[in-house]
mmCIF file with all atom_site columns, C-alpha atoms in Angstrom:
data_model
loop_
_atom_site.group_PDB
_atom_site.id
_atom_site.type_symbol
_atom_site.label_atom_id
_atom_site.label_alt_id
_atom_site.label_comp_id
_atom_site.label_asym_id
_atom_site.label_entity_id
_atom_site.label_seq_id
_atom_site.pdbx_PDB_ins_code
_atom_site.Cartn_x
_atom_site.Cartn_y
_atom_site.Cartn_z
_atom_site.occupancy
_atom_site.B_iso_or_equiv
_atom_site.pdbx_formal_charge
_atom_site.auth_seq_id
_atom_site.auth_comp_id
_atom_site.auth_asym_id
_atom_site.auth_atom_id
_atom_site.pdbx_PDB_model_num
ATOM 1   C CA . UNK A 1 1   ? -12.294 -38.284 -1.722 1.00 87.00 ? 1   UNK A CA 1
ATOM 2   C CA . UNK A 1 2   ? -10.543 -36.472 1.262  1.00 94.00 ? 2   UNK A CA 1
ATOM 3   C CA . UNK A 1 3   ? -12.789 -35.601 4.618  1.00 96.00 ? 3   UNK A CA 1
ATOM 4   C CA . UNK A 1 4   ? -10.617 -32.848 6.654  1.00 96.00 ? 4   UNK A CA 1
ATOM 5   C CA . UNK A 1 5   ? -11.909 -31.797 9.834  1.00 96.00 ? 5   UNK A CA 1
ATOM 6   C CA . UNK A 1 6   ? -10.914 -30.448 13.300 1.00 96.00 ? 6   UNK A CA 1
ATOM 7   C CA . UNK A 1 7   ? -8.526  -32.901 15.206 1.00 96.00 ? 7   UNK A CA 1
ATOM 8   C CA . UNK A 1 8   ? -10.827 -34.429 17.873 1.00 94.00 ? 8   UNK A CA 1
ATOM 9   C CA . UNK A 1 9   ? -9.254  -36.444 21.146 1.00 92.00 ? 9   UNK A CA 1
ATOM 10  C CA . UNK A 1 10  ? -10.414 -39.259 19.228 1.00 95.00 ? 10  UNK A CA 1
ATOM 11  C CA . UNK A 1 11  ? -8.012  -38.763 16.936 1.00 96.00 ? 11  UNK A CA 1
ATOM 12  C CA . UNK A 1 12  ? -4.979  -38.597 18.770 1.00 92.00 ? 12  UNK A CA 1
ATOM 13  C CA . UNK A 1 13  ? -3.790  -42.027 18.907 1.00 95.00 ? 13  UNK A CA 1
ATOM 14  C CA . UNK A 1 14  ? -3.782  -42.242 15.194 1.00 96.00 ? 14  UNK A CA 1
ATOM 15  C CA . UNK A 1 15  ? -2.440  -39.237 14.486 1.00 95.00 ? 15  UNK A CA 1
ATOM 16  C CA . UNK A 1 16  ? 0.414   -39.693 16.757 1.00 91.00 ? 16  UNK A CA 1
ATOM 17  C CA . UNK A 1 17  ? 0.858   -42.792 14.854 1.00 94.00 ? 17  UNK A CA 1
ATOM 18  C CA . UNK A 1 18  ? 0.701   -41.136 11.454 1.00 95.00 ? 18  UNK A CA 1
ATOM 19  C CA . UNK A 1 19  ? 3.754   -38.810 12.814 1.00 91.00 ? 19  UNK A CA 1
ATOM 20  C CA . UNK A 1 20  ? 5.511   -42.011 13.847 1.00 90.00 ? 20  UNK A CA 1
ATOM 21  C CA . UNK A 1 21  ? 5.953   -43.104 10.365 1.00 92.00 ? 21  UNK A CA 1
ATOM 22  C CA . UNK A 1 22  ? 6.664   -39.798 8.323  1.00 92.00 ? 22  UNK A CA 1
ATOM 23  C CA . UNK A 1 23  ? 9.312   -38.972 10.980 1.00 87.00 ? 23  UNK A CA 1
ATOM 24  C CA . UNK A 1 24  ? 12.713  -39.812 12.176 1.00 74.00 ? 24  UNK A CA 1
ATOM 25  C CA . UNK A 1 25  ? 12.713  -41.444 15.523 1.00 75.00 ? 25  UNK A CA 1
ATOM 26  C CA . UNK A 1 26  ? 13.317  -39.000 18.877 1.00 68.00 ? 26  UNK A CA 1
ATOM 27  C CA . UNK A 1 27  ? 10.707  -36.920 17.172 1.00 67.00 ? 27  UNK A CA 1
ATOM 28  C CA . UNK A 1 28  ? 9.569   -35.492 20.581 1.00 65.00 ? 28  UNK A CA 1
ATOM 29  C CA . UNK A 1 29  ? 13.091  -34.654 21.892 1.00 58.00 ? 29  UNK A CA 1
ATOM 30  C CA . UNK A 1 30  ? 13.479  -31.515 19.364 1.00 65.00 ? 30  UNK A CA 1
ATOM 31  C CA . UNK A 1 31  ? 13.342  -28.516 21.337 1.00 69.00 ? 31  UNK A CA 1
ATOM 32  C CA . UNK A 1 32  ? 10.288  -27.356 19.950 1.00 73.00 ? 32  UNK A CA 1
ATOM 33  C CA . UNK A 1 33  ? 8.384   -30.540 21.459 1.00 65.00 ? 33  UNK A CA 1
ATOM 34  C CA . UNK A 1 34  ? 9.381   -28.411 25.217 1.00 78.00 ? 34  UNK A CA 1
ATOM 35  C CA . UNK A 1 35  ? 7.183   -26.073 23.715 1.00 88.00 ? 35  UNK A CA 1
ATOM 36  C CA . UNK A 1 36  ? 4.758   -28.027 23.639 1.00 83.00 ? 36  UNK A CA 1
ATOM 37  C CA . UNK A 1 37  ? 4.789   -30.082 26.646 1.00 84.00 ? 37  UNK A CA 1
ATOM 38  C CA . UNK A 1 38  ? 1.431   -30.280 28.776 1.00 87.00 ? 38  UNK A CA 1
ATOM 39  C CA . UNK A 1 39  ? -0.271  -27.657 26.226 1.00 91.00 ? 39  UNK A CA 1
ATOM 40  C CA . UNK A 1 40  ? -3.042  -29.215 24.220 1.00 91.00 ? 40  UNK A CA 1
ATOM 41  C CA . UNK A 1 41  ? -2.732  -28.162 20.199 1.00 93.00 ? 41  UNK A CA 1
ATOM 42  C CA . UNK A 1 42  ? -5.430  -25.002 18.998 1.00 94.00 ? 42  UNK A CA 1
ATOM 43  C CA . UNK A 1 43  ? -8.796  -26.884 18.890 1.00 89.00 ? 43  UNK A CA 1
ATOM 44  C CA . UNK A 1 44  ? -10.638 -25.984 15.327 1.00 93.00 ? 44  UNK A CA 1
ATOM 45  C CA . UNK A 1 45  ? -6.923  -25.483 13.655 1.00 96.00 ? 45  UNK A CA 1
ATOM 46  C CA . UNK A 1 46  ? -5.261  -28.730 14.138 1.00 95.00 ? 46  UNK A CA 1
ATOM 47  C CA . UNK A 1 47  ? -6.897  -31.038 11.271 1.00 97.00 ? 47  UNK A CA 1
ATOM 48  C CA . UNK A 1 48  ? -6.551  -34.539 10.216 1.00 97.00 ? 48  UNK A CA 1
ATOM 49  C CA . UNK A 1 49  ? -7.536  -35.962 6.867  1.00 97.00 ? 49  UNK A CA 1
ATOM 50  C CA . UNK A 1 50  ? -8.952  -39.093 6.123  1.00 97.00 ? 50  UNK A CA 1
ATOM 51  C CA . UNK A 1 51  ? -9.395  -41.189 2.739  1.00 96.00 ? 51  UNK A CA 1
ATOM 52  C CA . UNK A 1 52  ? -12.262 -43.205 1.530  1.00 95.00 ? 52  UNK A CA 1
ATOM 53  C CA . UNK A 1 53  ? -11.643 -45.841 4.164  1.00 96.00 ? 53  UNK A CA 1
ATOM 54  C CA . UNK A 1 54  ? -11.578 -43.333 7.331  1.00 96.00 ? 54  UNK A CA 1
ATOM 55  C CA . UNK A 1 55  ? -7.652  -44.324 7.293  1.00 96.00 ? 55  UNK A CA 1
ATOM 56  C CA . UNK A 1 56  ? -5.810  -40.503 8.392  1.00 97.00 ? 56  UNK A CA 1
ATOM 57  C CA . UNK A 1 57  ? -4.263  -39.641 5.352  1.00 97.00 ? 57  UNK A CA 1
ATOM 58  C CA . UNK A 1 58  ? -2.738  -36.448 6.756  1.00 97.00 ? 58  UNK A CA 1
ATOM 59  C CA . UNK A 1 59  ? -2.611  -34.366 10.033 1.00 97.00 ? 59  UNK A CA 1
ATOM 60  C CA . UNK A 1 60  ? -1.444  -30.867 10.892 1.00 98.00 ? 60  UNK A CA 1
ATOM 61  C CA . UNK A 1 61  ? -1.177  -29.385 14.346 1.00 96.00 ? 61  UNK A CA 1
ATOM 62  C CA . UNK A 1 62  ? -0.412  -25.958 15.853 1.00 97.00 ? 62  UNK A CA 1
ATOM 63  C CA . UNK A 1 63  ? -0.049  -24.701 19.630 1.00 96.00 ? 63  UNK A CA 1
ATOM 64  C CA . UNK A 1 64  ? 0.015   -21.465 20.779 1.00 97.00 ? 64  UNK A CA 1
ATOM 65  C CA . UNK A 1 65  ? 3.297   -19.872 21.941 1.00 97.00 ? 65  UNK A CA 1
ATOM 66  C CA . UNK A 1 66  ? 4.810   -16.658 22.676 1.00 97.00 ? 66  UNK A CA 1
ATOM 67  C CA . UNK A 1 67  ? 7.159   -14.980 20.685 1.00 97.00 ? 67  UNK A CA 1
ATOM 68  C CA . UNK A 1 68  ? 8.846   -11.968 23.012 1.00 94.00 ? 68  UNK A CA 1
ATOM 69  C CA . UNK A 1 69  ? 5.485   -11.920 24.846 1.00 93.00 ? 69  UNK A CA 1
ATOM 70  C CA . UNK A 1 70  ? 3.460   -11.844 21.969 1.00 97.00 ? 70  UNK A CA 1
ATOM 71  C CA . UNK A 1 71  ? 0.749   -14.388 21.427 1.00 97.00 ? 71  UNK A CA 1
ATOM 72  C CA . UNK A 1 72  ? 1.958   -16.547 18.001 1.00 98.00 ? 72  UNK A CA 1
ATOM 73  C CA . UNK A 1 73  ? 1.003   -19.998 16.547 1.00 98.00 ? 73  UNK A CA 1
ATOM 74  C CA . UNK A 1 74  ? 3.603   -22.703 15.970 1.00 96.00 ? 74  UNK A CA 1
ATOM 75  C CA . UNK A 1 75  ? 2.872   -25.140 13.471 1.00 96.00 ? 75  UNK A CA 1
ATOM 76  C CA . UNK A 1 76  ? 3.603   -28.615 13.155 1.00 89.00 ? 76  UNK A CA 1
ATOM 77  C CA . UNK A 1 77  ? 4.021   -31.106 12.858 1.00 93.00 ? 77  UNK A CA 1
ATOM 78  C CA . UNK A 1 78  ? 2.397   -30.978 9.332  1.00 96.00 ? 78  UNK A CA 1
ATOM 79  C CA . UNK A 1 79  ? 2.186   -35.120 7.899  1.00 96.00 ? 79  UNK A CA 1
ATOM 80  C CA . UNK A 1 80  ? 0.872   -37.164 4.726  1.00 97.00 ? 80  UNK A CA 1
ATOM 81  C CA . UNK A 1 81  ? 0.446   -40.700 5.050  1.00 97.00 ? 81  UNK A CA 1
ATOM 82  C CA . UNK A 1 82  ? 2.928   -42.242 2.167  1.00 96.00 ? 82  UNK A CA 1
ATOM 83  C CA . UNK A 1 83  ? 0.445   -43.847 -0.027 1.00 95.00 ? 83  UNK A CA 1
ATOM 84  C CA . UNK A 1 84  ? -0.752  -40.346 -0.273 1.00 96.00 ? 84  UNK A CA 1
ATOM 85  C CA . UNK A 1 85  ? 1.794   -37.988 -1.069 1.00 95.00 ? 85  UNK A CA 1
ATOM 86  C CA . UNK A 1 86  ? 2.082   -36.377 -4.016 1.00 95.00 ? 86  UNK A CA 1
ATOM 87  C CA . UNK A 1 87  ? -1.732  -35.405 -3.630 1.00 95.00 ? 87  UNK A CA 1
ATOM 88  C CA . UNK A 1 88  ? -1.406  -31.824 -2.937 1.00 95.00 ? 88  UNK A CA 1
ATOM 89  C CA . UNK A 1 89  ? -2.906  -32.571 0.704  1.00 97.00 ? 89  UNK A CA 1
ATOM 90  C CA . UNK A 1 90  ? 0.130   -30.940 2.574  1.00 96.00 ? 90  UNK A CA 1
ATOM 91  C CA . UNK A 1 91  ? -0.487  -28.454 0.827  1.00 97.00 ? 91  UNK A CA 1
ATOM 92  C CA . UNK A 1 92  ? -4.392  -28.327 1.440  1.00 97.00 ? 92  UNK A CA 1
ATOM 93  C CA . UNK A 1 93  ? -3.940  -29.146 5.097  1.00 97.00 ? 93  UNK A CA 1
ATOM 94  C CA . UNK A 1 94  ? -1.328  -25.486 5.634  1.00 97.00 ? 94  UNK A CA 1
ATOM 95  C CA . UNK A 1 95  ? -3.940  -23.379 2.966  1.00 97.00 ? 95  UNK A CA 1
ATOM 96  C CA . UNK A 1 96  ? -6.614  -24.813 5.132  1.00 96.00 ? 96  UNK A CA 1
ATOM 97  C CA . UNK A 1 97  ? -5.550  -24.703 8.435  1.00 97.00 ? 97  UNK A CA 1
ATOM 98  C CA . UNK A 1 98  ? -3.744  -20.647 8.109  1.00 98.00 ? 98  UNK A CA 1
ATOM 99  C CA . UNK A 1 99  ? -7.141  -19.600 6.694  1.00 97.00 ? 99  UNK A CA 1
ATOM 100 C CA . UNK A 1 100 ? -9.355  -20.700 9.849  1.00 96.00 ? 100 UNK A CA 1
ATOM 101 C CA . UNK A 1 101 ? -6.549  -19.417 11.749 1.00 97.00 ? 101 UNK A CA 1
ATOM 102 C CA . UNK A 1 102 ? -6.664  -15.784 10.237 1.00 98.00 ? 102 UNK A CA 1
ATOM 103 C CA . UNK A 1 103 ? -10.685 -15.993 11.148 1.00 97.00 ? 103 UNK A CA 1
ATOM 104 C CA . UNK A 1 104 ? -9.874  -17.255 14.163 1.00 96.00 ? 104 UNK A CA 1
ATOM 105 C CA . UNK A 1 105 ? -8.306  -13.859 15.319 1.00 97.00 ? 105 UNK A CA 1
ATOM 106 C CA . UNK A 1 106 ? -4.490  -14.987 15.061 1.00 98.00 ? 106 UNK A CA 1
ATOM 107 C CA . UNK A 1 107 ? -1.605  -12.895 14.037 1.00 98.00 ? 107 UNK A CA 1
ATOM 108 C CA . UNK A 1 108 ? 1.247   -14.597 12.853 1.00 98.00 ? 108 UNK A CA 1
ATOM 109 C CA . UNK A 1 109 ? 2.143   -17.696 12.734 1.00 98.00 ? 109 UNK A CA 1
ATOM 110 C CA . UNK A 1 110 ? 5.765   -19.142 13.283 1.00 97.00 ? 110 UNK A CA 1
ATOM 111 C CA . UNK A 1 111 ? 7.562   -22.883 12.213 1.00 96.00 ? 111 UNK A CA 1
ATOM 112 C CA . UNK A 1 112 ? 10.792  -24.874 12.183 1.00 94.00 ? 112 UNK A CA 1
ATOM 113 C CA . UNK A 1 113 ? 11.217  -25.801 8.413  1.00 93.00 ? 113 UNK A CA 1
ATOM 114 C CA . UNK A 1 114 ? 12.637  -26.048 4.448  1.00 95.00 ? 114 UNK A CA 1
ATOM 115 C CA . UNK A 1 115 ? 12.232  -22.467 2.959  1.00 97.00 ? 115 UNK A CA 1
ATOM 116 C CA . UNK A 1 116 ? 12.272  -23.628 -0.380 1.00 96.00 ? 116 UNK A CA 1
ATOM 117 C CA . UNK A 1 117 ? 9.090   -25.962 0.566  1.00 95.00 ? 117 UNK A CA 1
ATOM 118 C CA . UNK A 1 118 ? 7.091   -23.350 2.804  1.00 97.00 ? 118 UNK A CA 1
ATOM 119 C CA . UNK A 1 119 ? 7.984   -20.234 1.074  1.00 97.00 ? 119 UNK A CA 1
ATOM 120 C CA . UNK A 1 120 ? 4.805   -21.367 -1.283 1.00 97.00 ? 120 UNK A CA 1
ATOM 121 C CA . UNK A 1 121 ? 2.645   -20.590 1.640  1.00 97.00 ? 121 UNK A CA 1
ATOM 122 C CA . UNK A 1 122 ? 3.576   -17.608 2.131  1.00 97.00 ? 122 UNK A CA 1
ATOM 123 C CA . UNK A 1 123 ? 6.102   -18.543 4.770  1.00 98.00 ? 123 UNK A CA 1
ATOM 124 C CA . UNK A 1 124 ? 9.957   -15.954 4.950  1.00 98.00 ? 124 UNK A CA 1
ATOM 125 C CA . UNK A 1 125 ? 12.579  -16.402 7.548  1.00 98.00 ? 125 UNK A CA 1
ATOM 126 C CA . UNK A 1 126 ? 12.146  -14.657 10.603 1.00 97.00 ? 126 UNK A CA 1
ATOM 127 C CA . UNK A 1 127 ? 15.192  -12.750 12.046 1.00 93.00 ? 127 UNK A CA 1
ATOM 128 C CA . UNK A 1 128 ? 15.150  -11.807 16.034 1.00 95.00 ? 128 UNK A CA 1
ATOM 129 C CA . UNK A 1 129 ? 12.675  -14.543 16.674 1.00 97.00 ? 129 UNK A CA 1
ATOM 130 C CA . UNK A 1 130 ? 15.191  -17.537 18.667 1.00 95.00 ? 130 UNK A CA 1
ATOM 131 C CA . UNK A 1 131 ? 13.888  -20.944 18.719 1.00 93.00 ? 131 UNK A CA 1
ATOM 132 C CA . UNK A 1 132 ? 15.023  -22.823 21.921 1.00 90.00 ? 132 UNK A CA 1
ATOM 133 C CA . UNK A 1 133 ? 18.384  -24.561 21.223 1.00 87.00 ? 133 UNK A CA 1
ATOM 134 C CA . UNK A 1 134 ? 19.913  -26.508 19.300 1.00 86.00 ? 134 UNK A CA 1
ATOM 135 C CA . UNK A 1 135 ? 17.124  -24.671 16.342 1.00 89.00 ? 135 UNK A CA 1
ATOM 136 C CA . UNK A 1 136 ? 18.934  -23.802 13.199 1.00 91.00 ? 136 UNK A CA 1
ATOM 137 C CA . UNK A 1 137 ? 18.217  -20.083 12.947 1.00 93.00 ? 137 UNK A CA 1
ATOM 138 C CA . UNK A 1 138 ? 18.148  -20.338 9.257  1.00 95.00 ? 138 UNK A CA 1
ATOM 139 C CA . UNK A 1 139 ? 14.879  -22.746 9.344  1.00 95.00 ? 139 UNK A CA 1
ATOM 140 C CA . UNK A 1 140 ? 12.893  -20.553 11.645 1.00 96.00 ? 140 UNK A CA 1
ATOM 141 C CA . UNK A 1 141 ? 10.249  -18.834 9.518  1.00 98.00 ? 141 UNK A CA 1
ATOM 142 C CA . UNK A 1 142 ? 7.169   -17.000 9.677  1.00 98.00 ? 142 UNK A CA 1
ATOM 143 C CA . UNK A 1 143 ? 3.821   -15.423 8.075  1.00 98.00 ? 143 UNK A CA 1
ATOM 144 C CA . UNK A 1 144 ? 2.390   -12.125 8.762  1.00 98.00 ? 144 UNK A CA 1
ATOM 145 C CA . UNK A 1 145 ? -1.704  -13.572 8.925  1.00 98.00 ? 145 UNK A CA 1
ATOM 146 C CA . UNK A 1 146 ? -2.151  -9.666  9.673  1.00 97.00 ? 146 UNK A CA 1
ATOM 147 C CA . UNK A 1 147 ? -0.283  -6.794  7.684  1.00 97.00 ? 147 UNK A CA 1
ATOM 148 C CA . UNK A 1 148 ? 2.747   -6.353  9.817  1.00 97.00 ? 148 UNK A CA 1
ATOM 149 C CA . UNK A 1 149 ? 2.062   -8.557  12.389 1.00 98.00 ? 149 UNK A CA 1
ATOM 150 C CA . UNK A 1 150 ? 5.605   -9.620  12.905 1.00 98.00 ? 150 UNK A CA 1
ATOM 151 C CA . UNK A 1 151 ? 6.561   -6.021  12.852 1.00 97.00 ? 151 UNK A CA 1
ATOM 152 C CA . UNK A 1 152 ? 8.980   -5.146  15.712 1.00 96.00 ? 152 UNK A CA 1
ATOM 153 C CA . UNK A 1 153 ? 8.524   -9.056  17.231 1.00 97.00 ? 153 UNK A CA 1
ATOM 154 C CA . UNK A 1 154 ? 11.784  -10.062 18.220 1.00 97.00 ? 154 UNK A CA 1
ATOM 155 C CA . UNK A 1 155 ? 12.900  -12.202 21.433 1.00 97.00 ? 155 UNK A CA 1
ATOM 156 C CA . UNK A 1 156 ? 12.678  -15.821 22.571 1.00 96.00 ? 156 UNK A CA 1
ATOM 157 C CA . UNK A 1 157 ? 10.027  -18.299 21.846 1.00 96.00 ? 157 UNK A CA 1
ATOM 158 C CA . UNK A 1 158 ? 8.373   -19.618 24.978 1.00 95.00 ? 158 UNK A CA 1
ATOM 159 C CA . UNK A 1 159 ? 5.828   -21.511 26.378 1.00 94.00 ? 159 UNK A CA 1
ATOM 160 C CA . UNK A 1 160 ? 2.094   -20.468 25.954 1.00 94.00 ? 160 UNK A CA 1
ATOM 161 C CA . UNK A 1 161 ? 0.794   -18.470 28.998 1.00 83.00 ? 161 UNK A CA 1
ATOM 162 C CA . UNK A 1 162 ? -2.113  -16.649 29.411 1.00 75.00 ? 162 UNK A CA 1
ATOM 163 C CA . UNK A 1 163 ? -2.174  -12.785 28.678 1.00 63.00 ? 163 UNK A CA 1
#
């Protein structure tokens, strides 16, 4: 049995850890960590999993960021613990997560990622939106939580800031 709840500070450590492992080394130097920098992820959205023996089984974060001025989430990193993929909880932690962030009020939501893997979610490239360098353009893709929400969005993706 799988618990998934909000991400508490309590959780940090170990899901920092959890990232760690399912990633390359130098995680934090992609260009999309600058995004991040000194901006804590949504509270309520980013969730973490745990197994029978409270171990994190799985973690998925988003932070708000601006997309030509327009308020937009980026997601990730999304990560299952080894000795549980396979599971469907990747899956469960994006279905999850993108439906409490549609009630939350958001609009679209952006990532850096394999079509062929997020396309299941709902997820199609996004021309005009730029990912800070050295992005692959062809990875940057996005999903509409509102009917046309990334209608006319075009421009840079930036740092959150208020307004």
């Amino acid at each position: 049995m799988i618990e998934l709840r909000p991400e508490t500070g309590q959780d940090w450590w170990e899901v920092e850890a959890l990232y760690d492992l399912c990633f390359a080394p130098g995680r934090e130097a992609l260009s999309s960590y600058r995004l991040r920098d000194n901006i804590p992820p949504v509270a309520g959205l980013s969730l973490v999993a745990r197994d029978e023996e409270r171990n994190v089984a799985g973690a998925i974060r988003y932070w708000p960021v601006r997309v030509g001025g327009a308020a937009a989430l980026l997601l990730g990193p999304v990560a299952v613990h080894p000795t549980h993929q396979g599971e469907g909880l990747g899956g469960v932690l994006i279905r999850d997560s993108l439906a409490a962030a549609s009630a939350d009020g958001w609009h679209r939501v952006l990532l850096v990622g394999d079509y062929p893997y997020y396309s299941r979610f709902g997820f199609e490239p996004l021309t005009g939106v730029v990912m800070p360098p050295p992005t692959n353009p062809d990875r940057v893709l996005g999903q509409a939580l509102r009917d046309g929400a990334w209608d006319g969005i075009r421009g840079d993706v930036t740092r959150w800031t208020e307004g």
